[in-house]
The first five atom37 places (N, CA, C, CB, O) and aatype in JSON, in Angstrom:
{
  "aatype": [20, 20, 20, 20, 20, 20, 20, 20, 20, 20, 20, 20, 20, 20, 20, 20, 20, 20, 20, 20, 20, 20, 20, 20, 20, 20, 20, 20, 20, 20, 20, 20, 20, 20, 20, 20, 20, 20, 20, 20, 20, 20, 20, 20, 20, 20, 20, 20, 20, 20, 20, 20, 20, 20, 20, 20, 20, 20, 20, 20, 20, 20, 20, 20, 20, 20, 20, 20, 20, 20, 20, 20, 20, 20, 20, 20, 20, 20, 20, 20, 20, 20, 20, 20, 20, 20, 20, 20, 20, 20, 20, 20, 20, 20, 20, 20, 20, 20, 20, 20, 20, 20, 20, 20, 20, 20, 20, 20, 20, 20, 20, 20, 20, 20, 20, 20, 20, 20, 20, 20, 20, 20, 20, 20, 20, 20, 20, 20, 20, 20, 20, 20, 20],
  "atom_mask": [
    [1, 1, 1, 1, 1],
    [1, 1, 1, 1, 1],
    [1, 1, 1, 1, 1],
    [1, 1, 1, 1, 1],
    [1, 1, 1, 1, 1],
    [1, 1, 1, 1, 1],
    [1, 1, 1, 1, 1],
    [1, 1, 1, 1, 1],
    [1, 1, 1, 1, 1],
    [1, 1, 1, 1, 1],
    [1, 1, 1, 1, 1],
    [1, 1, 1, 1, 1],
    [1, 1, 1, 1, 1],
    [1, 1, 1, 1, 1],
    [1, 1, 1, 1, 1],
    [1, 1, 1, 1, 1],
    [1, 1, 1, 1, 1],
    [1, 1, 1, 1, 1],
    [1, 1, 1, 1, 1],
    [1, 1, 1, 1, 1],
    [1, 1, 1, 1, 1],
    [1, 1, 1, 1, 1],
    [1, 1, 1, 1, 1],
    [1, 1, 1, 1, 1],
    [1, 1, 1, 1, 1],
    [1, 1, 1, 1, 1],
    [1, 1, 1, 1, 1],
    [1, 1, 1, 1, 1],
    [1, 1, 1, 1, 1],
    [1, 1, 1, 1, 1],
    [1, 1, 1, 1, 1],
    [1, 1, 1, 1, 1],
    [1, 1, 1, 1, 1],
    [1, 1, 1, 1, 1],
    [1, 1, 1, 1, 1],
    [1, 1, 1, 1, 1],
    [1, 1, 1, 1, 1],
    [1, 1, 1, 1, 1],
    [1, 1, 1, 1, 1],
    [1, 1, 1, 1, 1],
    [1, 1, 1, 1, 1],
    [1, 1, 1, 1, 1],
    [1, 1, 1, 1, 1],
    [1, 1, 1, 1, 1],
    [1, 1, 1, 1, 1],
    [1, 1, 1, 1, 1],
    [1, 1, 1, 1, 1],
    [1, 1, 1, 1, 1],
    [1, 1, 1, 1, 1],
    [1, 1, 1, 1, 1],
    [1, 1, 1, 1, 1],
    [1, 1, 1, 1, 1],
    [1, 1, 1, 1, 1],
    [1, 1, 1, 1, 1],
    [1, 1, 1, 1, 1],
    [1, 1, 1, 1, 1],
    [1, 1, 1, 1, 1],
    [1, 1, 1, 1, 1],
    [1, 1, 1, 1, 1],
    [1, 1, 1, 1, 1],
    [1, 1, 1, 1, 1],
    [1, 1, 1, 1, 1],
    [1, 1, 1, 1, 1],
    [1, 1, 1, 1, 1],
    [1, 1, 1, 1, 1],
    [1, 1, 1, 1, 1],
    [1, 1, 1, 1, 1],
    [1, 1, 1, 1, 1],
    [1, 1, 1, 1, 1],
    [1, 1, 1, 1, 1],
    [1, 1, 1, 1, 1],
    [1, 1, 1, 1, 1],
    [1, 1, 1, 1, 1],
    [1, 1, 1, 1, 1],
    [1, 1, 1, 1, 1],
    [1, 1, 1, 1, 1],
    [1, 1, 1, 1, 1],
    [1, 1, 1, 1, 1],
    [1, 1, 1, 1, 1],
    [1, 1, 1, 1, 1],
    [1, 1, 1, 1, 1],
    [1, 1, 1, 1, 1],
    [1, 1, 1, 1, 1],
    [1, 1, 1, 1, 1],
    [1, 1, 1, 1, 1],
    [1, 1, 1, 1, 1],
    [1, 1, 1, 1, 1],
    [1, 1, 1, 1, 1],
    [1, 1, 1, 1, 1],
    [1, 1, 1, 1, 1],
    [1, 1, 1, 1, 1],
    [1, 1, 1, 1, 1],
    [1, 1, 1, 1, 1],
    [1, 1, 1, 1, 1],
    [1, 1, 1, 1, 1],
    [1, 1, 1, 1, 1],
    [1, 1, 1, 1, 1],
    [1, 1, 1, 1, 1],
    [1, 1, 1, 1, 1],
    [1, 1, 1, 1, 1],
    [1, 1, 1, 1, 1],
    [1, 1, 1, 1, 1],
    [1, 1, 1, 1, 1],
    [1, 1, 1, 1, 1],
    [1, 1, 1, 1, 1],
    [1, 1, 1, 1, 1],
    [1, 1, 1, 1, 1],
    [1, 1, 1, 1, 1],
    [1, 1, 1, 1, 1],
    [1, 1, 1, 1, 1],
    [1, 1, 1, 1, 1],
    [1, 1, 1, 1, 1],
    [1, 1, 1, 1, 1],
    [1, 1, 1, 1, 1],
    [1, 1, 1, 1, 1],
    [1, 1, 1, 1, 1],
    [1, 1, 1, 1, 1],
    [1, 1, 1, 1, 1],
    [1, 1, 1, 1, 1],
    [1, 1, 1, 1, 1],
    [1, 1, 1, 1, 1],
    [1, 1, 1, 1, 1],
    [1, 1, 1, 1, 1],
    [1, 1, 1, 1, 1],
    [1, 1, 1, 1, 1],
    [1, 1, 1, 1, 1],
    [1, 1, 1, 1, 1],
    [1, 1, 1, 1, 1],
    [1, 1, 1, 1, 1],
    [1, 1, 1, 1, 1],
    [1, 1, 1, 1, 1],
    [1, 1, 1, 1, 1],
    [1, 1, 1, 1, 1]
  ],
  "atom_positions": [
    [[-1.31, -41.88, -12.83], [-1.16, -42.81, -11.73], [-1.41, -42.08, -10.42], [0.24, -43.46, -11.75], [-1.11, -40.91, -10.19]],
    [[-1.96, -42.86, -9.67], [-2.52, -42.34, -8.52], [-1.72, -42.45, -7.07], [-3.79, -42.98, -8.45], [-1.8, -43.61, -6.66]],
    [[-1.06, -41.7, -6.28], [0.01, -42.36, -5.22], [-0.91, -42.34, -3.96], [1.61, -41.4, -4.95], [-0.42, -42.05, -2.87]],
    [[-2.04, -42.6, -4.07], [-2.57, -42.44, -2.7], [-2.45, -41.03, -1.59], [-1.9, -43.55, -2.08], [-2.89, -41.14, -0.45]],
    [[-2.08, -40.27, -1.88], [-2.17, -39.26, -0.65], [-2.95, -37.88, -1.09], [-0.56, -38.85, -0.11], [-2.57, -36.72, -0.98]],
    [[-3.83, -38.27, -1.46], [-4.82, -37.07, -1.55], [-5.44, -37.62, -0.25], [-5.93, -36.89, -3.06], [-5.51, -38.69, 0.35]],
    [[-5.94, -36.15, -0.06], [-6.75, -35.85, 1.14], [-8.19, -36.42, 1.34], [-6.85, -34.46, 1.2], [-8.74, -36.91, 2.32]],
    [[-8.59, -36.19, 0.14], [-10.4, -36.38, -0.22], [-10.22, -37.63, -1.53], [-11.41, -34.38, -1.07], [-9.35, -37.71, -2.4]],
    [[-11.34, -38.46, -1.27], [-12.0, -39.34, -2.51], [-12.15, -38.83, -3.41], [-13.12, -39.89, -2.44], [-12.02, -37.6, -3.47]],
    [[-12.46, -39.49, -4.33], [-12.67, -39.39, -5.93], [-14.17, -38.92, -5.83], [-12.42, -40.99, -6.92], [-14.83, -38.22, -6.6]],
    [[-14.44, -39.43, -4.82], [-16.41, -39.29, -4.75], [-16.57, -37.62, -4.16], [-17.42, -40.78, -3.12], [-17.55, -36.91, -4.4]],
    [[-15.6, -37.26, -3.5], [-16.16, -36.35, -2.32], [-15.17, -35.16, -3.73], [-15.44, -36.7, 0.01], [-15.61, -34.02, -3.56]],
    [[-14.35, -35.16, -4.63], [-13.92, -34.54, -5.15], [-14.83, -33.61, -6.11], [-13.12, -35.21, -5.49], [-14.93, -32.39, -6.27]],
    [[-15.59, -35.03, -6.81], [-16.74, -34.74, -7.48], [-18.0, -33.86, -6.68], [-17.18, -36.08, -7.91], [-18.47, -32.88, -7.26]],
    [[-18.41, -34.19, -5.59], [-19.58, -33.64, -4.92], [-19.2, -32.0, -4.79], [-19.85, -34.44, -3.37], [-20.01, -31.08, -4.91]],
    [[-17.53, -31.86, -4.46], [-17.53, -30.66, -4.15], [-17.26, -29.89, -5.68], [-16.45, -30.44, -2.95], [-17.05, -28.69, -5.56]],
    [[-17.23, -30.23, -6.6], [-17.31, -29.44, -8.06], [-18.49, -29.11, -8.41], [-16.84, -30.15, -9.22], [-18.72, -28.06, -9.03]],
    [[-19.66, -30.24, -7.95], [-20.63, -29.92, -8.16], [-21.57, -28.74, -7.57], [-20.93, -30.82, -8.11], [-22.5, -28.07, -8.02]],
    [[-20.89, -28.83, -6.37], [-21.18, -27.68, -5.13], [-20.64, -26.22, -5.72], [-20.2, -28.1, -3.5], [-21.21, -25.14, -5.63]],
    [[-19.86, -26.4, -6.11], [-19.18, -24.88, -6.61], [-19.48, -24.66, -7.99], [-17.48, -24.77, -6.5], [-18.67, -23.87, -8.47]],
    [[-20.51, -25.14, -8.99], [-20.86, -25.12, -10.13], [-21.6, -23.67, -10.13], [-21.63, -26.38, -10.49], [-21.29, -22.78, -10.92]],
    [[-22.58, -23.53, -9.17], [-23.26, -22.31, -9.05], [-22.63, -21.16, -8.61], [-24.23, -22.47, -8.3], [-23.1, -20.04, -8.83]],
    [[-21.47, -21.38, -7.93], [-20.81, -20.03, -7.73], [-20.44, -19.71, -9.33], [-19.34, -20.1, -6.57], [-20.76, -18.8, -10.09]],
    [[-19.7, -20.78, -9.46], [-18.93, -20.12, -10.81], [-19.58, -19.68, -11.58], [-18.19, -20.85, -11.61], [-19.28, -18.55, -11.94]],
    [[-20.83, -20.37, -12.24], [-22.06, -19.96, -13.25], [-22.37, -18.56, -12.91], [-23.49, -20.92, -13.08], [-22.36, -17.64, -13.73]],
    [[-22.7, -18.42, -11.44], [-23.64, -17.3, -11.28], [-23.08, -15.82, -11.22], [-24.37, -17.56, -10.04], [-23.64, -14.83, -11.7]],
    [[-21.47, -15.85, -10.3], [-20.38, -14.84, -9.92], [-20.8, -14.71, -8.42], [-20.39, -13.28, -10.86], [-19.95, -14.16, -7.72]],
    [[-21.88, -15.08, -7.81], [-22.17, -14.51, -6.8], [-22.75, -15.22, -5.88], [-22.75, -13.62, -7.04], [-23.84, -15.7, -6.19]],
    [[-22.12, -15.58, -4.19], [-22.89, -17.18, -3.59], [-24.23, -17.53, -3.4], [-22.56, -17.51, -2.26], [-25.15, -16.86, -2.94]],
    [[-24.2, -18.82, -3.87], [-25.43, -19.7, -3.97], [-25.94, -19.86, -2.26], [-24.96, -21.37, -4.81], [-27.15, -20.01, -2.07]],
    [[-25.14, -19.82, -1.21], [-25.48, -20.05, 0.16], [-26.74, -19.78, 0.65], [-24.71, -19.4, 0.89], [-26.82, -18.61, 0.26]],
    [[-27.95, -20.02, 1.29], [-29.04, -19.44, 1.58], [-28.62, -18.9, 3.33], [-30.4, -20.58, 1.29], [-29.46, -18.16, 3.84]],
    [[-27.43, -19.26, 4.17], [-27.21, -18.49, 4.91], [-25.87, -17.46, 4.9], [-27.36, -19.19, 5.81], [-24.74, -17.69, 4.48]],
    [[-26.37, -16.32, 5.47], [-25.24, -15.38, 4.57], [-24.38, -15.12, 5.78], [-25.86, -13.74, 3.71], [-23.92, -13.98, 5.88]],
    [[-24.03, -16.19, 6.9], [-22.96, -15.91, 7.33], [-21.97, -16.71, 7.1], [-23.05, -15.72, 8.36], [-20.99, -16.84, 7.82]],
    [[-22.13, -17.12, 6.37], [-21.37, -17.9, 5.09], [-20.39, -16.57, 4.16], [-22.88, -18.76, 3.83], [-19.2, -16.38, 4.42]],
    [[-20.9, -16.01, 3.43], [-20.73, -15.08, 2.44], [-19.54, -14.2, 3.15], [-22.16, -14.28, 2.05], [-19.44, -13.76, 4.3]],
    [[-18.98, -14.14, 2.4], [-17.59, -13.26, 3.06], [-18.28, -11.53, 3.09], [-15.77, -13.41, 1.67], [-19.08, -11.07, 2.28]],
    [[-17.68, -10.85, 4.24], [-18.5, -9.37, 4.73], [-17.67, -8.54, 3.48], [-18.1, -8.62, 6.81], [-16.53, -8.77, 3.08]],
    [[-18.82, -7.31, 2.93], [-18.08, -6.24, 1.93], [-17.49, -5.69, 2.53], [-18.67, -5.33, 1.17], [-17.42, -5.79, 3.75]],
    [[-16.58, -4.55, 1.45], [-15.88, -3.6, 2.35], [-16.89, -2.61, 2.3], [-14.4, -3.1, 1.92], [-17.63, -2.33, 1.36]],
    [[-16.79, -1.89, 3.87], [-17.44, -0.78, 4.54], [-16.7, 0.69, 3.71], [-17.08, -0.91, 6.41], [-15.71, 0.79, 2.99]],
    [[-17.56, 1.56, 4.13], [-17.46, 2.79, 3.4], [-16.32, 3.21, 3.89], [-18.55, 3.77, 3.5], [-15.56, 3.89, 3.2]],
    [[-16.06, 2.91, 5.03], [-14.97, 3.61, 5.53], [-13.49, 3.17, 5.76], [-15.37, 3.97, 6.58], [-12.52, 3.68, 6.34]],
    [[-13.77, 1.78, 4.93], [-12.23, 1.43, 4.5], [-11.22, 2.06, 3.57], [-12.26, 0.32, 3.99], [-11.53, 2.51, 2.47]],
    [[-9.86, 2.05, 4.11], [-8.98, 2.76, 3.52], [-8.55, 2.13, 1.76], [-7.78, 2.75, 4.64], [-8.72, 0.95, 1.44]],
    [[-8.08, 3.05, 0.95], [-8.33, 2.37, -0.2], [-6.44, 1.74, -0.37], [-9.14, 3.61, -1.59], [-5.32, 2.16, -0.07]],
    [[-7.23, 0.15, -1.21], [-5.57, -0.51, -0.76], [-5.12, -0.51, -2.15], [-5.41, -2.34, 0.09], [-3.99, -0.82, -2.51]],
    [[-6.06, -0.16, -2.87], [-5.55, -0.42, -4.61], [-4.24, 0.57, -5.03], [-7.04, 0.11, -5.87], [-3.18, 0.06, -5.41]],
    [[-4.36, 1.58, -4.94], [-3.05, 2.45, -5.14], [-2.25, 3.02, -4.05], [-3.36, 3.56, -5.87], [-1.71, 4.12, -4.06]],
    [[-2.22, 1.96, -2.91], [-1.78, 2.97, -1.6], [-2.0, 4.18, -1.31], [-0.67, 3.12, -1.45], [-2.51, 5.1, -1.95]],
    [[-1.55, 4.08, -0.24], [-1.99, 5.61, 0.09], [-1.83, 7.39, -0.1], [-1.81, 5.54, 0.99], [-2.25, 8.47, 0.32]],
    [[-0.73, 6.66, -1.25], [-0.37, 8.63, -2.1], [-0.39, 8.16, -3.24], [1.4, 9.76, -1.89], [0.5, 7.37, -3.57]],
    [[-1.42, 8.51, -4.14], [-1.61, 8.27, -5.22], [-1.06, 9.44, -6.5], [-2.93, 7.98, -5.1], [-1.3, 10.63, -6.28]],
    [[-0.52, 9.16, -7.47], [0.06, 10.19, -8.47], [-0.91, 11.07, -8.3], [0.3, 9.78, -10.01], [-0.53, 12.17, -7.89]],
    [[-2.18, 10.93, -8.52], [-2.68, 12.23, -8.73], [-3.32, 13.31, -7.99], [-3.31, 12.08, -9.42], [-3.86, 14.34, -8.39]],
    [[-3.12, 12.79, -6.71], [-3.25, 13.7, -5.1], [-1.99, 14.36, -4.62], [-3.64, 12.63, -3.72], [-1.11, 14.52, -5.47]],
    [[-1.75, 14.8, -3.24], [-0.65, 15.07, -3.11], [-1.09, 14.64, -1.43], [-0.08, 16.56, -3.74], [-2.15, 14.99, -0.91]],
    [[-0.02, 13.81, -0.76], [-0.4, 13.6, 0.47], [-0.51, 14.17, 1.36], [-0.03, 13.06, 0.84], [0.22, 15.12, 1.63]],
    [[-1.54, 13.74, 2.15], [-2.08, 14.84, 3.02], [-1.72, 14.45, 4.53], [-3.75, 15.02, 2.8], [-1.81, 15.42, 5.28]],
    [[-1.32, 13.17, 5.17], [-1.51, 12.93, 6.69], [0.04, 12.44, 6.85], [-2.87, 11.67, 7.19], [0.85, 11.72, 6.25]],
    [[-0.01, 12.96, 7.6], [1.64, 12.58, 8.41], [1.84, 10.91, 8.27], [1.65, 13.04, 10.53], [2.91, 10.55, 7.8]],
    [[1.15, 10.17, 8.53], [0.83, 8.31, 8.51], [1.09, 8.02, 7.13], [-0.98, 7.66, 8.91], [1.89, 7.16, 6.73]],
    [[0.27, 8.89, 6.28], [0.11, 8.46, 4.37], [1.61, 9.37, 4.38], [-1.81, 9.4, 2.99], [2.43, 8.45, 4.34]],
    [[1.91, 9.85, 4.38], [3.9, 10.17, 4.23], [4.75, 9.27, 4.3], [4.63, 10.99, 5.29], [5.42, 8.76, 3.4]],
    [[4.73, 8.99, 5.83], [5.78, 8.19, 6.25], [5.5, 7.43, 5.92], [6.2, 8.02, 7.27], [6.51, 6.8, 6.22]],
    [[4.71, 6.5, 5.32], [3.82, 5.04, 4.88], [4.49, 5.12, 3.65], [1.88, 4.98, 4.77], [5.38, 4.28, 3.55]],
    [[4.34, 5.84, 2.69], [4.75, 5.77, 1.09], [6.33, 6.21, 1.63], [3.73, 7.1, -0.27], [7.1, 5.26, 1.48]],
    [[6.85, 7.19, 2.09], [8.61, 7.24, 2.36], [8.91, 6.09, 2.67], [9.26, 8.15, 3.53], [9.67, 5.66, 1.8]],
    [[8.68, 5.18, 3.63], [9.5, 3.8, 4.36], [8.93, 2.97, 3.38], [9.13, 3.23, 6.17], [9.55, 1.9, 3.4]],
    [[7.66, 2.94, 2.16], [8.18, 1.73, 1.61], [9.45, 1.84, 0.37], [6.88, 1.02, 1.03], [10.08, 0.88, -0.08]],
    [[9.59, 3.33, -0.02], [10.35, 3.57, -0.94], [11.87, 3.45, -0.43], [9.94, 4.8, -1.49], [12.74, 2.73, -0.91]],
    [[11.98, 4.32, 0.66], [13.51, 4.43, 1.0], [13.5, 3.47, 1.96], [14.12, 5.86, 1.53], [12.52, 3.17, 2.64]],
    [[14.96, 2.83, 2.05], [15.16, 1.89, 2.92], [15.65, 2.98, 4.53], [16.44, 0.7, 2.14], [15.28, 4.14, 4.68]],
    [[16.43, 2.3, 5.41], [17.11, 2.17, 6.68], [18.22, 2.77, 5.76], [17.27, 0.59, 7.57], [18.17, 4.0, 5.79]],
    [[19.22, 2.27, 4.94], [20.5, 3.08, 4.63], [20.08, 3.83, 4.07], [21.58, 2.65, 3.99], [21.05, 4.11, 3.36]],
    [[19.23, 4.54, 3.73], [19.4, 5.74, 3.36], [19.53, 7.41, 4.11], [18.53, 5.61, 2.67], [19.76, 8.55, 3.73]],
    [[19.15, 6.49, 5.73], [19.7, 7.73, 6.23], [20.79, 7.62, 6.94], [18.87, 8.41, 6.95], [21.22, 6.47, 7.04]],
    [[21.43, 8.52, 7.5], [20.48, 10.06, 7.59], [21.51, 10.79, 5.77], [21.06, 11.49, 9.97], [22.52, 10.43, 5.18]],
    [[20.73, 11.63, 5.6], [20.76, 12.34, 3.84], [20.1, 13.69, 3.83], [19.75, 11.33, 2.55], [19.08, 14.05, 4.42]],
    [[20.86, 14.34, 3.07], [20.38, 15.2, 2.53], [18.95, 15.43, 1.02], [21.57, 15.55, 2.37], [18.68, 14.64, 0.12]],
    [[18.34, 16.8, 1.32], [17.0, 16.37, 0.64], [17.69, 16.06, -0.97], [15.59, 17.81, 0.72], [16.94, 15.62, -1.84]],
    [[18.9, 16.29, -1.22], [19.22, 16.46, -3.08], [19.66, 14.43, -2.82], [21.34, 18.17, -3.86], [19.42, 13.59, -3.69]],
    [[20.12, 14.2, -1.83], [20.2, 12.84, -2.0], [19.11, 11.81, -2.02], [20.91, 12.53, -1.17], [18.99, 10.81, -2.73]],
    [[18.24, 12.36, -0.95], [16.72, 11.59, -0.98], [16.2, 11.82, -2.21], [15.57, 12.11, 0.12], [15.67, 10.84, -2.72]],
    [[16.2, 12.86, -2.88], [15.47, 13.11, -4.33], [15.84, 12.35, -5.15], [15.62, 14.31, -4.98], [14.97, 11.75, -5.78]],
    [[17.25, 12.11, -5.46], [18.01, 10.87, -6.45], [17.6, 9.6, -5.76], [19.89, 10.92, -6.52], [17.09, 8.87, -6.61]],
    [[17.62, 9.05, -4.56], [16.8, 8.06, -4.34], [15.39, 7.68, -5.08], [16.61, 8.24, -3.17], [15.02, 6.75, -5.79]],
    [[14.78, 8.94, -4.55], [12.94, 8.77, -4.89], [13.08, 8.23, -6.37], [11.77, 10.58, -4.88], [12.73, 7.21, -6.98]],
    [[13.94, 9.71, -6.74], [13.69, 8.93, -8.72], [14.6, 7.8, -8.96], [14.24, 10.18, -10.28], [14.72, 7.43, -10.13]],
    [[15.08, 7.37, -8.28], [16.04, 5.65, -8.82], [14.83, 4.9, -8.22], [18.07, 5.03, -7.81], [14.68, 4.0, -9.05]],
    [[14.03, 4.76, -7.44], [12.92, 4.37, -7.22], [11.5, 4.39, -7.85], [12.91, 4.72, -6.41], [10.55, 3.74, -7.41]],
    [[11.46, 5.12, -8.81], [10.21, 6.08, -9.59], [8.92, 6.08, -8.53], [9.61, 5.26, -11.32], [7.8, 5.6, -8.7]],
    [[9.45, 6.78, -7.39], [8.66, 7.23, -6.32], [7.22, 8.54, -7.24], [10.05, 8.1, -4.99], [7.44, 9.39, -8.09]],
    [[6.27, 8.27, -6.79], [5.55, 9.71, -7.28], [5.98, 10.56, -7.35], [4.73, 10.23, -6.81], [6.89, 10.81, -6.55]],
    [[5.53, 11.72, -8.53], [6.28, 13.41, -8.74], [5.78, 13.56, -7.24], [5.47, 14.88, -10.23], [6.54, 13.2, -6.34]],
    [[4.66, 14.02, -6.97], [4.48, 14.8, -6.36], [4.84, 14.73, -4.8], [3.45, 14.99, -6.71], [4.53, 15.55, -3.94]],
    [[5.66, 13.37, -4.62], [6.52, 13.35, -3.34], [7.83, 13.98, -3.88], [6.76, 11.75, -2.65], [8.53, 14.66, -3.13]],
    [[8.15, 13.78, -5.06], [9.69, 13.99, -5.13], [9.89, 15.8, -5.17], [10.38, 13.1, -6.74], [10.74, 16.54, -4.68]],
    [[8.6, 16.03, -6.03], [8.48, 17.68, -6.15], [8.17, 17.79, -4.4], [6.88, 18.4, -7.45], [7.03, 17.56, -4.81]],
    [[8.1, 17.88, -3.31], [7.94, 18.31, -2.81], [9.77, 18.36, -1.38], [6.51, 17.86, -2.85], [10.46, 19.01, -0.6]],
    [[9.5, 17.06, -2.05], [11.29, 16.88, -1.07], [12.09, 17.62, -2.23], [12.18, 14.72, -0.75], [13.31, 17.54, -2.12]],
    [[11.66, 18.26, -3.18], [12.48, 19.53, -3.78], [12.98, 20.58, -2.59], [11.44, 20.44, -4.9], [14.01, 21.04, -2.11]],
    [[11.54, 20.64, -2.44], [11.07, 22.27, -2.01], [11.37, 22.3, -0.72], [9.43, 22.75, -2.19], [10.7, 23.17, -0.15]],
    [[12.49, 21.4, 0.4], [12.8, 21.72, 1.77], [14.29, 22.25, 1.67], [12.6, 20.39, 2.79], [14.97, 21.71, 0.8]],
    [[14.85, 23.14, 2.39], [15.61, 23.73, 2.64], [17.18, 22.44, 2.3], [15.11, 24.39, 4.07], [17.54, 21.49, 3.0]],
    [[17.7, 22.91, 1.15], [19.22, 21.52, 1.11], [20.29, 22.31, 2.1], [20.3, 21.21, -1.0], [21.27, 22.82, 1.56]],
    [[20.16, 22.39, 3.16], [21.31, 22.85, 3.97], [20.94, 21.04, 5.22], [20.98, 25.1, 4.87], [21.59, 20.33, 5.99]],
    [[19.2, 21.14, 4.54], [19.12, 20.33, 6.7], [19.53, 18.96, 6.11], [16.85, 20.12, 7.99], [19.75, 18.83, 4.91]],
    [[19.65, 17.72, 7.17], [19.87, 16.49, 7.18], [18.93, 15.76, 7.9], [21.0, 16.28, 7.56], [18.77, 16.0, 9.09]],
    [[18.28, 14.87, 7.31], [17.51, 14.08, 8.0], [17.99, 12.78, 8.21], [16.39, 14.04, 7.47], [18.77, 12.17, 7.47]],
    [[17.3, 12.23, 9.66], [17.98, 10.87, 10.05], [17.27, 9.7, 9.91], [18.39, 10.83, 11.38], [17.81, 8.61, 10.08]],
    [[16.15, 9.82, 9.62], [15.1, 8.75, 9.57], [14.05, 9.3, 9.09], [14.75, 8.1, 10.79], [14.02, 10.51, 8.89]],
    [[12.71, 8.27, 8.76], [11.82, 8.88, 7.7], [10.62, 9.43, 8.65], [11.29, 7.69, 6.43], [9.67, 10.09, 8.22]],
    [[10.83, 8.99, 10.14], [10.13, 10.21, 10.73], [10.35, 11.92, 10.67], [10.24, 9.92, 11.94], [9.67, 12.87, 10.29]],
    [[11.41, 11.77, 11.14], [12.1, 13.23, 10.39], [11.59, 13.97, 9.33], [13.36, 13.02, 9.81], [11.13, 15.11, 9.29]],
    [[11.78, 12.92, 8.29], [11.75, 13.77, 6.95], [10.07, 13.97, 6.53], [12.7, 12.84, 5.58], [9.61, 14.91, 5.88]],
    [[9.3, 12.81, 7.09], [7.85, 12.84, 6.75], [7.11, 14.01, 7.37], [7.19, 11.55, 7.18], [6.03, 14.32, 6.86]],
    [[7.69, 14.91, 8.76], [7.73, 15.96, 9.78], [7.37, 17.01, 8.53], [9.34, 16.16, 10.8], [6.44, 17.7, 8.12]],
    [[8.84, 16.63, 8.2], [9.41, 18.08, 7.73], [8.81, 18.49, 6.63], [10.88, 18.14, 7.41], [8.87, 19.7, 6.4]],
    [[8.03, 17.51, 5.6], [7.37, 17.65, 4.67], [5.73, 17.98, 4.72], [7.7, 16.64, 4.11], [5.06, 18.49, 3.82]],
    [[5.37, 17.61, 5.8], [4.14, 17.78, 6.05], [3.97, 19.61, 6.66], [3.73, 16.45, 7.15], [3.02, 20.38, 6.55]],
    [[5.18, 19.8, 7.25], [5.16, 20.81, 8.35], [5.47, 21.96, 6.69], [6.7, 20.58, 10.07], [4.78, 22.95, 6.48]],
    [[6.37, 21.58, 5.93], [6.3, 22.69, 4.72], [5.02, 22.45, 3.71], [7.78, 22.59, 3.75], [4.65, 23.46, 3.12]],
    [[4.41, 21.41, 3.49], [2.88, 21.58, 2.69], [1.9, 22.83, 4.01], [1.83, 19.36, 2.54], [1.35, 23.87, 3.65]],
    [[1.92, 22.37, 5.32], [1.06, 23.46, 5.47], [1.41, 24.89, 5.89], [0.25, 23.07, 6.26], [0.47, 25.52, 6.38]],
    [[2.57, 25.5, 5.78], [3.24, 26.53, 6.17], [3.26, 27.56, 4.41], [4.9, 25.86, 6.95], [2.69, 28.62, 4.13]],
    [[4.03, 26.8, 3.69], [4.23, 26.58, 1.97], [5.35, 27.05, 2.34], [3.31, 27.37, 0.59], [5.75, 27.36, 3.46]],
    [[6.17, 27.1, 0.7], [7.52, 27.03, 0.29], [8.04, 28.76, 0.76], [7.61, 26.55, -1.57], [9.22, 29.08, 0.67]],
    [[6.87, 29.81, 1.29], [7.74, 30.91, 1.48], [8.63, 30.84, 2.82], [6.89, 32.16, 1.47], [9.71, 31.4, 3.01]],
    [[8.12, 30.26, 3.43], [8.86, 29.65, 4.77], [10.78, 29.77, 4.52], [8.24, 27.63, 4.92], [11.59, 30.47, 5.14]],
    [[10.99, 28.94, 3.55], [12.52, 28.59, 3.21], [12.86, 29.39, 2.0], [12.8, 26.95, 2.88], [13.99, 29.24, 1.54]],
    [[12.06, 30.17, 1.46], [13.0, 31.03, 0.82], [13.61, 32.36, 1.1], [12.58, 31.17, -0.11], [14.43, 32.84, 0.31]]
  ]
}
């Protein structure tokens, strides 16, 4: 049964199935003007499929840190120590190779926010772990 409040006719429903027959058939638009066609992604787009620290890299930019820290740890989690952020990461199943690395900062300091801690991690990847021992 039909309640009347569609938007489009029965006629104009049909025309537009017919219109989209060739996309679907083909995978790829039928349009002969291509500012129609939605734009690719450029070479120099950032990749969104695995965010930006992927298991099998280890992060490299202060932005890709704090980007993967603030979506994992919330606001209460600070300010903490690094043995507490670590039990976070893994109640989170944050990547090893963030959690191996918030190993490797000194457990005396306290951090207050994930600027802080994204600092402090970046500042020991390029110094390395002889720094704190």
């Amino acid at each position: 049964m039909q309640r009347g409040s569609d938007r489009l006719s029965v006629h104009r429903d049909d025309e537009m199935k017919h219109e989209l027959q060739g996309l679907l058939r083909s995978g790829h638009p039928t349009r002969s003007e291509e500012w129609h066609d939605p734009e690719p992604a450029a070479e120099d787009d950032p990749e969104v499929a695995h965010g930006p620290v992927t298991p099998s890299r280890a992060p490299t930019s202060l932005e890709s840190v704090r980007l993967e820290l603030a979506r994992i740890l919330g606001r209460k989690s600070f300010p903490a120590s690094p043995r507490e952020l670590t039990r976070e990461l893994r109640g989170h199943q944050a990547p090893d190779v963030l959690v191996e690395a918030l190993e490797g900062l000194p457990r005396q300091e306290r951090y207050g926010n994930v600027q802080e801690l994204a600092q402090a991690l970046v500042r020991a990847r390029e110094t390395g772990p002889e720094q704190y021992a």
